[in-house]
XYZ file of C-alpha atoms in Angstrom:
701
model
C 0.000 0.000 0.000
C 1.276 3.429 -0.804
C 2.215 5.704 2.093
C -0.207 8.367 0.897
C -3.042 5.835 0.754
C -2.197 4.568 4.233
C -2.231 8.109 5.626
C -5.509 8.761 3.940
C -7.060 5.640 5.526
C -5.772 6.649 8.936
C -7.368 10.051 8.531
C -10.684 8.403 7.630
C -10.429 6.015 10.626
C -9.676 8.908 12.976
C -12.617 10.802 11.572
C -14.867 7.801 12.048
C -13.703 7.369 15.639
C -14.259 11.028 16.366
C -17.736 10.787 14.840
C -18.622 7.732 16.929
C -17.217 9.381 20.025
C -19.317 12.463 19.385
C -22.373 10.266 19.013
C -21.564 8.470 22.239
C -21.092 11.744 24.073
C -24.336 13.057 22.662
C -26.135 9.839 23.640
C -24.650 9.924 27.116
C -25.668 13.541 27.498
C -29.220 12.784 26.409
C -29.339 10.000 29.025
C -27.456 11.923 31.712
C -28.581 11.317 35.282
C -28.980 14.855 36.625
C -28.741 15.003 40.385
C -30.492 17.678 42.421
C -27.280 19.630 42.938
C -27.104 23.417 42.802
C -24.096 23.199 40.505
C -26.330 21.605 37.878
C -28.802 24.525 37.973
C -26.659 27.646 38.263
C -28.831 29.465 35.754
C -32.058 28.909 37.670
C -31.370 29.259 41.357
C -34.947 30.185 42.217
C -36.395 27.243 40.330
C -33.872 24.917 41.946
C -34.741 26.131 45.450
C -38.469 25.655 44.847
C -37.880 22.168 43.432
C -35.640 21.241 46.374
C -38.308 22.400 48.824
C -40.832 20.123 47.077
C -38.366 17.233 47.013
C -37.567 17.500 50.717
C -41.258 17.753 51.615
C -42.030 14.711 49.472
C -39.244 12.752 51.169
C -40.925 13.276 54.539
C -44.029 11.407 53.325
C -42.043 8.862 51.307
C -40.254 7.699 54.448
C -43.559 6.426 55.923
C -43.859 3.872 53.058
C -47.649 3.551 53.433
C -50.529 3.585 50.969
C -51.721 6.807 52.541
C -48.354 8.565 52.479
C -47.440 7.781 48.859
C -50.100 10.066 47.258
C -48.993 12.854 49.596
C -45.386 12.383 48.526
C -46.471 12.506 44.877
C -48.038 15.912 45.387
C -44.515 17.227 46.009
C -42.456 14.901 43.833
C -44.296 15.621 40.590
C -43.583 19.404 40.593
C -39.943 18.632 41.394
C -39.797 16.120 38.524
C -41.282 18.685 36.169
C -38.330 20.959 36.999
C -35.786 18.141 36.650
C -37.154 15.135 34.719
C -33.746 13.430 34.532
C -33.099 12.486 38.134
C -32.949 8.687 38.373
C -33.562 8.761 42.134
C -36.626 10.975 41.839
C -38.110 8.928 39.000
C -37.540 5.785 41.056
C -39.301 7.329 44.054
C -42.245 8.489 41.913
C -42.516 4.984 40.507
C -42.530 3.585 44.028
C -45.261 6.017 45.042
C -47.495 5.035 42.128
C -46.787 1.331 42.661
C -47.836 1.664 46.305
C -50.997 3.682 45.654
C -54.209 3.269 43.660
C -52.866 4.240 40.213
C -50.288 1.471 40.095
C -50.018 1.182 36.316
C -48.486 4.663 36.100
C -45.403 3.402 37.919
C -43.939 1.752 34.802
C -42.958 4.911 32.918
C -41.030 6.206 35.926
C -39.270 2.917 36.662
C -38.254 2.687 32.996
C -36.955 6.257 33.087
C -35.042 5.653 36.305
C -33.404 2.509 34.922
C -32.481 4.189 31.644
C -30.850 7.062 33.513
C -29.004 4.846 35.973
C -29.315 1.030 36.026
C -27.823 1.093 39.526
C -30.260 3.681 40.901
C -31.499 1.186 43.533
C -30.682 -2.452 44.319
C -34.309 -3.448 43.642
C -34.871 -1.418 40.452
C -35.161 -4.600 38.335
C -37.822 -5.935 40.708
C -39.879 -2.748 40.473
C -39.379 -2.566 36.737
C -40.840 -6.093 36.634
C -43.741 -4.923 38.811
C -44.448 -2.094 36.381
C -44.539 -4.446 33.403
C -46.631 -6.922 35.418
C -49.237 -4.309 36.332
C -49.463 -3.235 32.686
C -49.902 -6.864 31.581
C -46.638 -6.951 29.650
C -46.101 -10.371 31.130
C -43.113 -11.606 29.113
C -41.110 -8.469 29.920
C -42.133 -8.775 33.552
C -40.930 -12.376 33.693
C -37.590 -11.383 32.173
C -37.120 -8.604 34.727
C -38.180 -10.792 37.679
C -35.608 -13.368 36.607
C -32.977 -10.657 36.122
C -33.646 -9.405 39.646
C -33.494 -12.945 40.965
C -30.122 -13.437 39.276
C -28.726 -10.273 40.858
C -29.344 -11.351 44.454
C -26.699 -12.578 46.842
C -27.232 -16.155 48.111
C -28.699 -15.142 51.481
C -31.114 -12.608 49.977
C -32.021 -15.058 47.223
C -32.970 -17.608 49.849
C -35.274 -15.055 51.485
C -36.920 -13.830 48.270
C -36.891 -16.836 45.941
C -40.440 -17.974 46.814
C -41.871 -14.464 46.392
C -40.193 -13.935 43.009
C -41.222 -17.339 41.715
C -44.812 -16.590 42.732
C -44.702 -13.324 40.782
C -43.427 -15.180 37.732
C -46.249 -17.723 38.115
C -48.777 -14.893 38.347
C -47.496 -13.621 35.003
C -47.845 -17.104 33.519
C -51.407 -17.230 34.905
C -52.108 -13.846 33.362
C -50.876 -14.982 29.938
C -53.326 -17.877 30.038
C -56.261 -15.848 31.344
C -56.033 -13.038 28.780
C -56.035 -15.608 25.966
C -59.567 -16.603 27.019
C -61.316 -13.316 27.921
C -64.739 -13.514 29.513
C -67.786 -12.219 27.613
C -68.660 -9.259 29.783
C -69.324 -5.564 29.597
C -67.658 -3.536 32.365
C -69.100 -0.049 32.746
C -68.623 2.783 35.181
C -71.872 3.023 37.113
C -71.887 6.752 36.345
C -71.444 10.171 37.843
C -74.781 10.038 39.659
C -73.278 7.519 42.079
C -69.513 7.931 41.677
C -67.787 11.106 42.773
C -64.372 12.696 42.325
C -63.472 10.997 45.607
C -62.893 7.266 46.294
C -66.123 5.218 46.094
C -65.910 1.494 46.792
C -67.203 -1.687 48.490
C -70.711 -1.744 46.943
C -73.378 -3.943 48.558
C -76.749 -4.678 46.940
C -80.021 -6.082 48.187
C -81.035 -9.346 46.537
C -83.532 -7.669 44.200
C -81.001 -4.955 43.297
C -83.301 -2.200 44.539
C -80.772 -0.746 46.984
C -77.016 -0.232 47.017
C -74.986 0.701 50.077
C -71.341 1.651 49.605
C -68.352 3.392 51.171
C -67.110 6.815 50.083
C -64.569 9.380 51.180
C -66.299 12.420 49.732
C -66.409 15.939 51.115
C -69.794 15.677 52.863
C -68.521 12.965 55.188
C -70.153 13.126 58.621
C -68.145 15.602 60.693
C -66.069 16.708 57.694
C -62.831 15.410 59.193
C -59.790 14.013 57.406
C -57.743 10.950 58.253
C -54.278 12.064 59.373
C -52.640 9.043 57.717
C -53.506 10.139 54.168
C -55.286 13.496 54.537
C -58.390 12.142 52.772
C -61.874 12.551 54.198
C -62.922 9.831 56.610
C -64.908 6.907 55.213
C -68.684 7.185 55.423
C -71.531 4.906 54.369
C -73.903 6.011 51.589
C -77.083 4.571 50.092
C -78.693 4.826 46.650
C -81.928 3.301 45.347
C -82.643 1.776 41.966
C -85.862 3.250 40.543
C -86.987 1.963 37.154
C -83.463 0.800 36.353
C -81.732 4.045 37.310
C -79.586 4.542 40.389
C -80.561 7.706 42.240
C -78.346 10.361 43.867
C -76.679 8.746 46.926
C -77.347 10.001 50.431
C -75.048 9.955 53.422
C -76.699 7.519 55.854
C -75.806 9.767 58.794
C -75.979 8.764 62.438
C -75.906 6.271 64.025
C -74.104 4.385 61.213
C -71.608 7.129 60.458
C -69.332 8.699 63.025
C -66.615 11.306 62.842
C -64.121 8.498 62.079
C -63.895 5.741 59.459
C -67.098 3.774 58.856
C -67.184 1.272 55.993
C -69.583 -1.212 54.436
C -68.830 -4.907 54.908
C -71.931 -7.028 54.200
C -75.702 -6.864 53.688
C -78.353 -9.484 54.378
C -80.283 -10.711 51.302
C -83.430 -8.815 52.290
C -81.508 -5.604 53.005
C -82.676 -5.477 56.634
C -79.307 -6.143 58.321
C -76.051 -4.368 57.555
C -72.532 -5.337 58.580
C -70.148 -2.405 58.940
C -66.444 -2.238 59.751
C -65.296 -0.344 62.800
C -61.553 0.206 62.885
C -61.590 1.672 66.376
C -62.345 -1.615 68.145
C -59.604 -4.249 68.612
C -57.683 -4.740 65.393
C -60.797 -3.820 63.432
C -64.180 -5.421 64.096
C -67.511 -6.146 62.440
C -70.642 -4.446 63.767
C -74.300 -5.143 62.967
C -77.117 -2.655 62.307
C -80.795 -3.489 61.753
C -83.295 -1.542 59.674
C -86.282 -0.849 61.893
C -88.911 0.869 59.809
C -87.040 3.740 58.207
C -84.285 4.007 60.814
C -81.117 1.979 61.247
C -80.209 0.807 64.732
C -76.964 1.795 66.416
C -74.039 -0.445 65.331
C -73.572 -3.241 67.844
C -71.407 -6.338 68.136
C -73.217 -7.968 71.047
C -73.922 -11.200 69.155
C -70.418 -11.232 67.627
C -68.204 -10.615 70.642
C -67.292 -14.078 71.834
C -66.423 -15.979 68.657
C -66.341 -13.531 65.733
C -64.626 -10.322 66.745
C -61.130 -10.815 68.128
C -58.006 -8.771 68.760
C -57.138 -9.500 65.136
C -58.578 -7.927 61.991
C -62.133 -8.899 60.922
C -62.794 -7.198 57.616
C -65.670 -8.600 55.510
C -68.815 -10.657 56.083
C -71.810 -12.131 54.290
C -75.038 -13.919 55.273
C -76.372 -17.158 53.847
C -79.794 -16.925 52.161
C -81.563 -18.169 55.316
C -79.628 -15.888 57.680
C -78.421 -18.847 59.752
C -74.816 -18.899 58.575
C -72.358 -16.029 58.441
C -69.151 -16.084 56.409
C -66.408 -13.637 57.334
C -62.704 -12.954 56.903
C -60.260 -12.660 59.772
C -56.508 -12.537 60.331
C -56.725 -14.640 63.509
C -53.632 -16.806 63.726
C -54.875 -19.903 65.552
C -57.163 -21.206 62.780
C -55.673 -19.554 59.694
C -53.753 -21.088 56.807
C -51.991 -17.738 56.479
C -52.992 -14.067 56.435
C -56.732 -13.451 56.280
C -58.832 -16.585 55.829
C -62.553 -17.156 55.283
C -64.376 -18.450 58.361
C -67.988 -19.345 59.048
C -70.295 -19.494 62.035
C -73.899 -20.613 62.552
C -76.617 -18.944 64.569
C -77.364 -20.494 67.975
C -81.138 -20.224 68.455
C -81.041 -21.044 72.175
C -78.272 -18.634 73.117
C -79.342 -16.047 70.510
C -75.818 -15.419 69.313
C -73.367 -16.607 66.684
C -71.514 -19.805 67.529
C -67.868 -20.775 67.429
C -66.007 -19.784 64.272
C -64.529 -22.463 62.008
C -62.181 -22.219 59.055
C -64.300 -22.643 55.927
C -62.055 -24.893 53.844
C -58.450 -25.606 52.965
C -59.685 -25.833 49.370
C -60.604 -22.127 49.423
C -58.140 -20.660 51.899
C -54.444 -20.460 51.049
C -51.230 -19.419 52.741
C -51.828 -16.013 51.154
C -54.598 -13.460 51.773
C -58.335 -14.050 51.257
C -60.752 -11.105 51.398
C -64.152 -9.770 50.362
C -66.304 -12.863 50.931
C -69.810 -12.847 49.384
C -72.286 -15.728 49.660
C -74.818 -15.642 46.835
C -78.488 -16.023 47.854
C -78.686 -19.232 45.795
C -77.201 -20.836 48.915
C -74.500 -22.700 46.981
C -72.085 -20.239 45.380
C -69.477 -18.270 47.286
C -67.362 -15.473 45.795
C -64.172 -14.164 47.342
C -60.884 -12.495 46.484
C -57.543 -14.218 46.963
C -53.870 -13.582 46.369
C -53.383 -17.323 45.995
C -54.720 -20.000 43.624
C -54.123 -18.963 39.984
C -54.223 -15.220 40.599
C -52.710 -13.050 37.873
C -51.470 -10.624 40.527
C -52.773 -8.989 43.681
C -56.280 -10.073 44.654
C -58.275 -11.908 41.985
C -61.978 -12.758 42.331
C -62.849 -16.451 42.536
C -65.969 -18.525 42.934
C -66.629 -21.953 44.431
C -69.776 -24.063 44.702
C -70.994 -26.157 47.604
C -71.288 -29.802 46.582
C -74.095 -32.093 47.736
C -71.675 -33.774 50.127
C -70.966 -30.480 51.911
C -67.518 -29.903 50.377
C -66.451 -26.916 48.282
C -65.390 -27.193 44.661
C -61.959 -26.010 43.545
C -62.081 -22.195 43.155
C -62.488 -20.844 39.627
C -60.862 -17.556 38.595
C -63.540 -15.233 37.151
C -61.045 -14.392 34.431
C -59.980 -11.349 32.457
C -61.072 -8.525 32.128
C -62.837 -8.867 35.494
C -59.528 -9.719 37.115
C -56.318 -7.785 36.464
C -52.794 -7.795 37.940
C -54.000 -5.179 40.428
C -56.296 -5.816 43.412
C -59.826 -6.866 42.426
C -61.882 -7.243 45.572
C -65.320 -6.777 47.201
C -67.367 -8.256 44.378
C -71.123 -8.810 44.721
C -73.531 -10.442 42.254
C -77.231 -9.824 41.754
C -79.713 -12.640 42.308
C -80.059 -13.597 38.643
C -76.300 -13.805 38.125
C -76.459 -11.362 35.219
C -74.830 -8.358 36.884
C -72.016 -7.912 39.348
C -70.641 -4.838 41.084
C -67.141 -4.045 42.290
C -64.786 -1.109 42.660
C -61.677 -0.384 40.645
C -59.044 2.278 40.042
C -59.659 2.296 36.292
C -58.320 4.923 33.914
C -61.953 5.448 32.896
C -62.935 6.390 36.440
C -64.628 9.553 37.645
C -62.469 9.645 40.762
C -59.481 7.735 42.064
C -61.655 4.726 42.884
C -65.066 4.083 41.294
C -67.867 1.536 41.367
C -68.291 -0.472 38.169
C -71.039 -2.815 36.977
C -70.236 -6.050 35.158
C -72.810 -7.426 32.727
C -72.319 -11.126 32.003
C -73.175 -11.943 28.388
C -73.233 -15.740 28.538
C -71.866 -18.117 25.895
C -70.840 -16.722 22.530
C -73.356 -16.850 19.701
C -72.459 -17.512 16.060
C -71.506 -14.420 14.108
C -73.714 -13.291 11.253
C -73.046 -10.845 8.450
C -73.935 -7.272 9.176
C -73.370 -3.733 8.001
C -73.194 -0.231 9.366
C -76.932 0.315 9.213
C -77.682 -2.203 11.948
C -74.880 -1.251 14.285
C -75.411 0.784 17.428
C -74.246 4.350 17.014
C -73.025 4.340 20.619
C -70.403 1.677 20.005
C -67.019 3.377 20.140
C -65.282 1.128 17.611
C -67.977 -0.651 15.588
C -67.196 -3.806 13.607
C -68.561 -3.526 10.122
C -67.950 -7.113 9.039
C -69.845 -9.097 11.639
C -72.214 -8.573 14.555
C -73.292 -10.780 17.435
C -76.909 -11.929 17.369
C -79.149 -9.866 19.618
C -80.409 -12.846 21.599
C -77.741 -14.169 23.927
C -78.331 -17.130 26.218
C -77.292 -16.221 29.728
C -76.795 -18.810 32.434
C -78.802 -17.632 35.422
C -78.794 -18.765 39.030
C -81.184 -21.482 40.185
C -83.020 -19.235 42.546
C -86.493 -17.799 43.107
C -86.985 -14.397 44.703
C -90.325 -13.872 46.414
C -91.056 -10.280 47.316
C -93.956 -7.946 47.864
C -95.794 -5.948 50.486
C -97.709 -7.153 53.553
C -100.676 -4.987 54.475
C -103.798 -4.892 56.607
C -106.575 -6.473 54.534
C -109.066 -3.781 55.561
C -107.061 -0.518 55.850
C -104.208 -1.297 53.457
C -101.677 -0.068 56.034
C -98.233 -1.741 56.107
C -97.896 -4.593 58.592
C -94.735 -5.818 60.311
C -95.044 -9.579 60.059
C -92.861 -12.604 60.647
C -92.180 -14.671 57.539
C -91.435 -18.320 58.227
C -90.051 -20.556 55.483
C -90.470 -24.308 55.900
C -88.856 -27.166 53.992
C -92.055 -29.198 53.581
C -90.225 -32.410 52.814
C -88.260 -32.275 56.064
C -90.918 -30.463 58.138
C -88.157 -28.061 59.083
C -88.183 -24.293 59.499
C -85.205 -23.096 57.462
C -85.481 -19.355 57.964
C -87.420 -16.643 59.721
C -87.410 -13.025 58.579
C -89.621 -9.958 58.888
C -91.332 -7.417 56.703
C -90.394 -3.784 57.179
C -92.640 -2.105 59.738
C -92.755 1.192 57.848
C -93.308 -0.097 54.307
C -94.559 -3.649 54.759
C -92.034 -4.791 52.155
C -90.475 -8.228 52.380
C -88.051 -10.314 50.344
C -87.071 -13.964 50.695
C -84.664 -16.114 48.675
C -85.746 -19.626 47.719
C -82.963 -21.748 46.189
C -84.256 -24.288 43.658
C -84.769 -27.922 44.594
C -87.329 -27.784 47.405
C -91.040 -27.589 48.183
C -91.464 -24.532 50.392
C -94.208 -23.663 52.800
C -94.342 -19.965 53.658
C -96.283 -18.635 56.619
C -96.839 -14.941 57.312
C -97.709 -14.227 60.929
C -98.614 -11.294 63.143
C -100.238 -11.732 66.599
C -103.116 -9.397 65.670
C -103.996 -11.201 62.423
C -104.848 -14.582 61.018
C -101.771 -16.214 59.538
C -101.409 -16.411 55.765
C -99.778 -19.322 53.947
C -98.267 -19.897 50.507
C -96.742 -22.930 48.836
C -93.990 -22.935 46.231
C -92.694 -26.143 44.703
C -89.438 -25.245 42.959
C -87.748 -28.126 41.083
C -83.950 -28.347 41.009
C -83.786 -27.373 37.339
C -85.707 -24.119 37.877
C -83.622 -21.115 36.814
C -83.846 -17.598 38.202
C -87.280 -16.060 38.583
C -88.839 -13.221 40.542
C -92.333 -13.549 41.980
C -94.134 -10.535 43.380
C -96.767 -11.516 45.923
C -98.585 -8.835 47.884
C -100.260 -10.265 50.977
C -103.265 -8.801 52.803
C -103.623 -10.123 56.365
C -107.094 -10.463 57.850
C -107.961 -9.465 61.380
C -109.134 -12.115 63.823
C -112.883 -11.548 63.445
C -115.994 -13.481 62.504
C -116.175 -14.165 58.795
C -112.408 -13.990 58.165
C -111.037 -17.041 56.378
C -107.674 -18.494 55.391
C -106.783 -21.049 52.723
C -104.412 -23.672 54.114
C -102.034 -23.825 51.176
C -99.583 -26.146 52.895
C -102.005 -28.950 53.754
C -101.351 -31.933 51.493
C -103.142 -35.188 50.647
C -102.269 -38.011 48.293
C -104.323 -38.265 45.118
C -107.999 -39.163 45.818
C -107.229 -39.759 49.514
C -108.041 -37.982 52.766
C -104.987 -38.989 54.813
C -102.840 -36.029 55.851
C -99.287 -36.144 54.573
C -96.550 -35.291 57.124
C -95.665 -32.111 55.197
C -99.027 -30.732 56.403
C -98.125 -30.735 60.086
C -96.269 -27.367 60.263
C -99.289 -25.627 58.686
C -101.746 -27.323 61.026
C -99.515 -26.569 64.005
C -99.819 -22.879 63.111
C -103.617 -23.249 63.123
C -103.375 -25.022 66.479
C -101.303 -22.138 67.900
C -103.866 -19.636 66.609
C -106.656 -21.455 68.427
C -104.491 -21.643 71.560
C -103.768 -17.909 71.455
C -107.480 -17.155 70.994
C -109.170 -19.680 73.342
C -112.692 -18.394 72.713
C -112.538 -18.657 68.923
C -114.461 -21.314 66.999
C -113.742 -22.305 63.421
C -115.279 -24.227 60.551
C -112.996 -26.213 58.268
C -114.234 -26.611 54.706
C -112.947 -28.976 52.029
C -113.243 -28.176 48.305
C -112.556 -30.186 45.151
C -112.331 -29.293 41.484
C -115.235 -29.959 39.099
C -113.769 -33.156 37.707
C -115.215 -36.418 39.033
C -118.684 -37.308 40.257
C -120.573 -35.157 42.767
C -120.854 -38.105 45.158
C -117.106 -38.813 45.090
C -116.180 -35.152 45.418
C -118.577 -34.582 48.290
C -117.220 -37.540 50.236
C -113.579 -36.616 49.515
C -113.971 -32.953 50.465
C -115.835 -33.894 53.663
C -113.212 -36.468 54.670
C -110.361 -34.077 54.078
C -111.950 -31.351 56.206
C -112.578 -33.949 58.883
C -108.935 -35.029 58.803
C -107.866 -31.477 59.652
C -110.318 -31.312 62.556
C -109.189 -34.686 63.892
C -105.550 -33.515 63.852
C -106.468 -30.418 65.877
C -108.361 -32.567 68.380
C -105.286 -34.738 68.929
C -103.456 -31.518 69.792
C -105.969 -30.708 72.528
C -108.470 -28.410 70.806
C -111.982 -29.122 72.137
C -114.474 -30.710 69.746
C -116.982 -27.960 70.601
C -114.729 -25.378 68.938
C -114.459 -27.224 65.640
C -116.820 -27.778 62.724
C -116.162 -29.240 59.303
C -117.960 -29.466 55.986
C -117.351 -30.809 52.475
C -118.444 -28.499 49.682
C -117.229 -30.612 46.731
C -117.002 -28.174 43.774
C -119.859 -25.868 44.792
C -117.671 -22.845 45.626
C -114.791 -22.672 43.145
C -112.264 -19.849 43.177
C -112.121 -20.112 39.378
C -115.717 -20.819 38.237
C -114.915 -21.798 34.649
C -111.720 -23.745 35.296
C -109.919 -24.790 32.118
C -106.246 -25.196 32.999
C -104.614 -27.465 35.554
C -103.620 -24.348 37.486
C -107.301 -23.322 37.677
C -108.290 -26.756 38.987
C -105.472 -26.656 41.501
C -106.767 -23.376 42.949
C -110.213 -24.882 43.344
C -108.853 -27.913 45.260
C -108.267 -26.564 48.749
C -108.952 -26.716 52.461
C -109.756 -23.501 54.306
C -110.958 -22.411 57.706
C -113.302 -19.597 58.730
C -113.762 -17.843 62.063
C -117.389 -18.467 63.075
C -117.294 -17.186 66.666
């Protein structure tokens, strides 16, 4: 090679090196980690001082490392970061604040920035970078970062954190599977009528979805005070009513439910007459009970919960069974727990009039991790809860389990994505039909920092048919012009019947407070006792499918009223409205005994009849001067002679039963009317004939 050529090549190489060096310098400058040092901001001393004041104030809150202190730190860190966006330490701290607060997904951009500026900004930066990816459902990147963090640990620290990191990786693997099979649901913000700019959460609904009670930290909290730990308004309990499908403006429930401290919703009985609330001032946090008496709620009390339910540990959520005889609750008690909070249950002791000893619900449901937000559906078989264990995709996921015929619980099923996310999804409740659920979330689509959302379950997917723009809804944000889903969608509903209505005085129409007794006719067993509201007369009872129910409505000043509902196991969700008018105890008043049963064409009382006849016996015992006439009726089918004999014998059978119970013969009359007095004169259907076949009694003296 010629010397001149060699020199020329060297000049080119030097030029190339200088060019690359310049690029590297420029790149390094663009990624420079700028510390909060006055030497770095000589040209803006005032701005630097203001930013430093914010930074130092934010550090005071950051040191507390609590969910309440992180948002307060952010209020100061964000203005400081606006002044100097290239501080790795500040970006790391902002990421930590977001990761530890409600808006967790925002942490990722700050962790990424911090790592880009200085990969050694903090020993755990790779862990928190993984958390950011995890929360944003970038699962593969999260797994890579978790493993990178794991690989950076010294042996001793690895031993301490290996299980935690491996669980996080498994959560990401769970998430990858769950998002591949999204559930067919609509998730909508319940709207600005209910949600506010403040946190709104923990919704509870009555079984018929007519009332919602929830917790909020809005400005009109009772007393107007703020919690010192996070400077937000204290929690208060609010109520809204569903009128014609529209939730109304919520009202603060005031005293005695709300105090000048934190008061939060925990659980609601199916009929909406009993409310569990959380009181953080007692023990480690206890459950209290309030009862709706007319239009007023009673003072919160834990008298029936003291011995076995409330402890020095943390009791945080609760739910009734459909019959009110079993209570499910979560507690952090250590003696019976599998780890953290577990789900427990207790049954009502009729004799002692208090809840009995608490027992751990099941090792199938409870894990070594946290369980929260238990909700027992009024179908009596399906329990919903949130857990950090099982196949959670991160934080708390919502699960469901069903009670098997043998009394064991099925393996929990994750409700899936998009209901569950890598963040905490907790305090879920489902309406009676199973079509709508409610929960709270810190969604980007929220009105405030935490909002209540409604989930509409769409059921199994229908075949797609060809469509065009003309038949699409204008309200759909991103309409599909190629295909549309058929309008009719089959939705799996709960096997449950809701019976509701109003109980009134048969003469004045005034509301009546009455006891409603539900009997399993097959077992001759009272399974629940509830009451109608004294101010409105309204009542609501849940009847899971698979039983023949006798229902008795009683008030000491009235004749009892009875109904019968035979609900086969295969019966899906239905609502029955039954208004009941009670008759005063006076001459001429009569009652149809709807739970008196005979075999076909026979006059022998079946055992299922005894609870009904025992109520009649009690009535005659309570009113010792009363005399009654029992009348038997048949339908119009069959001969007059046969019907007359059958109706007479059946009425006689009732009288004979009462005599064996000690009622004097002189107080009892009976008569067979055959088909002479039908309820439906021109009976055509089997239902018409069934109404005409009956036994009734009338007060004659």
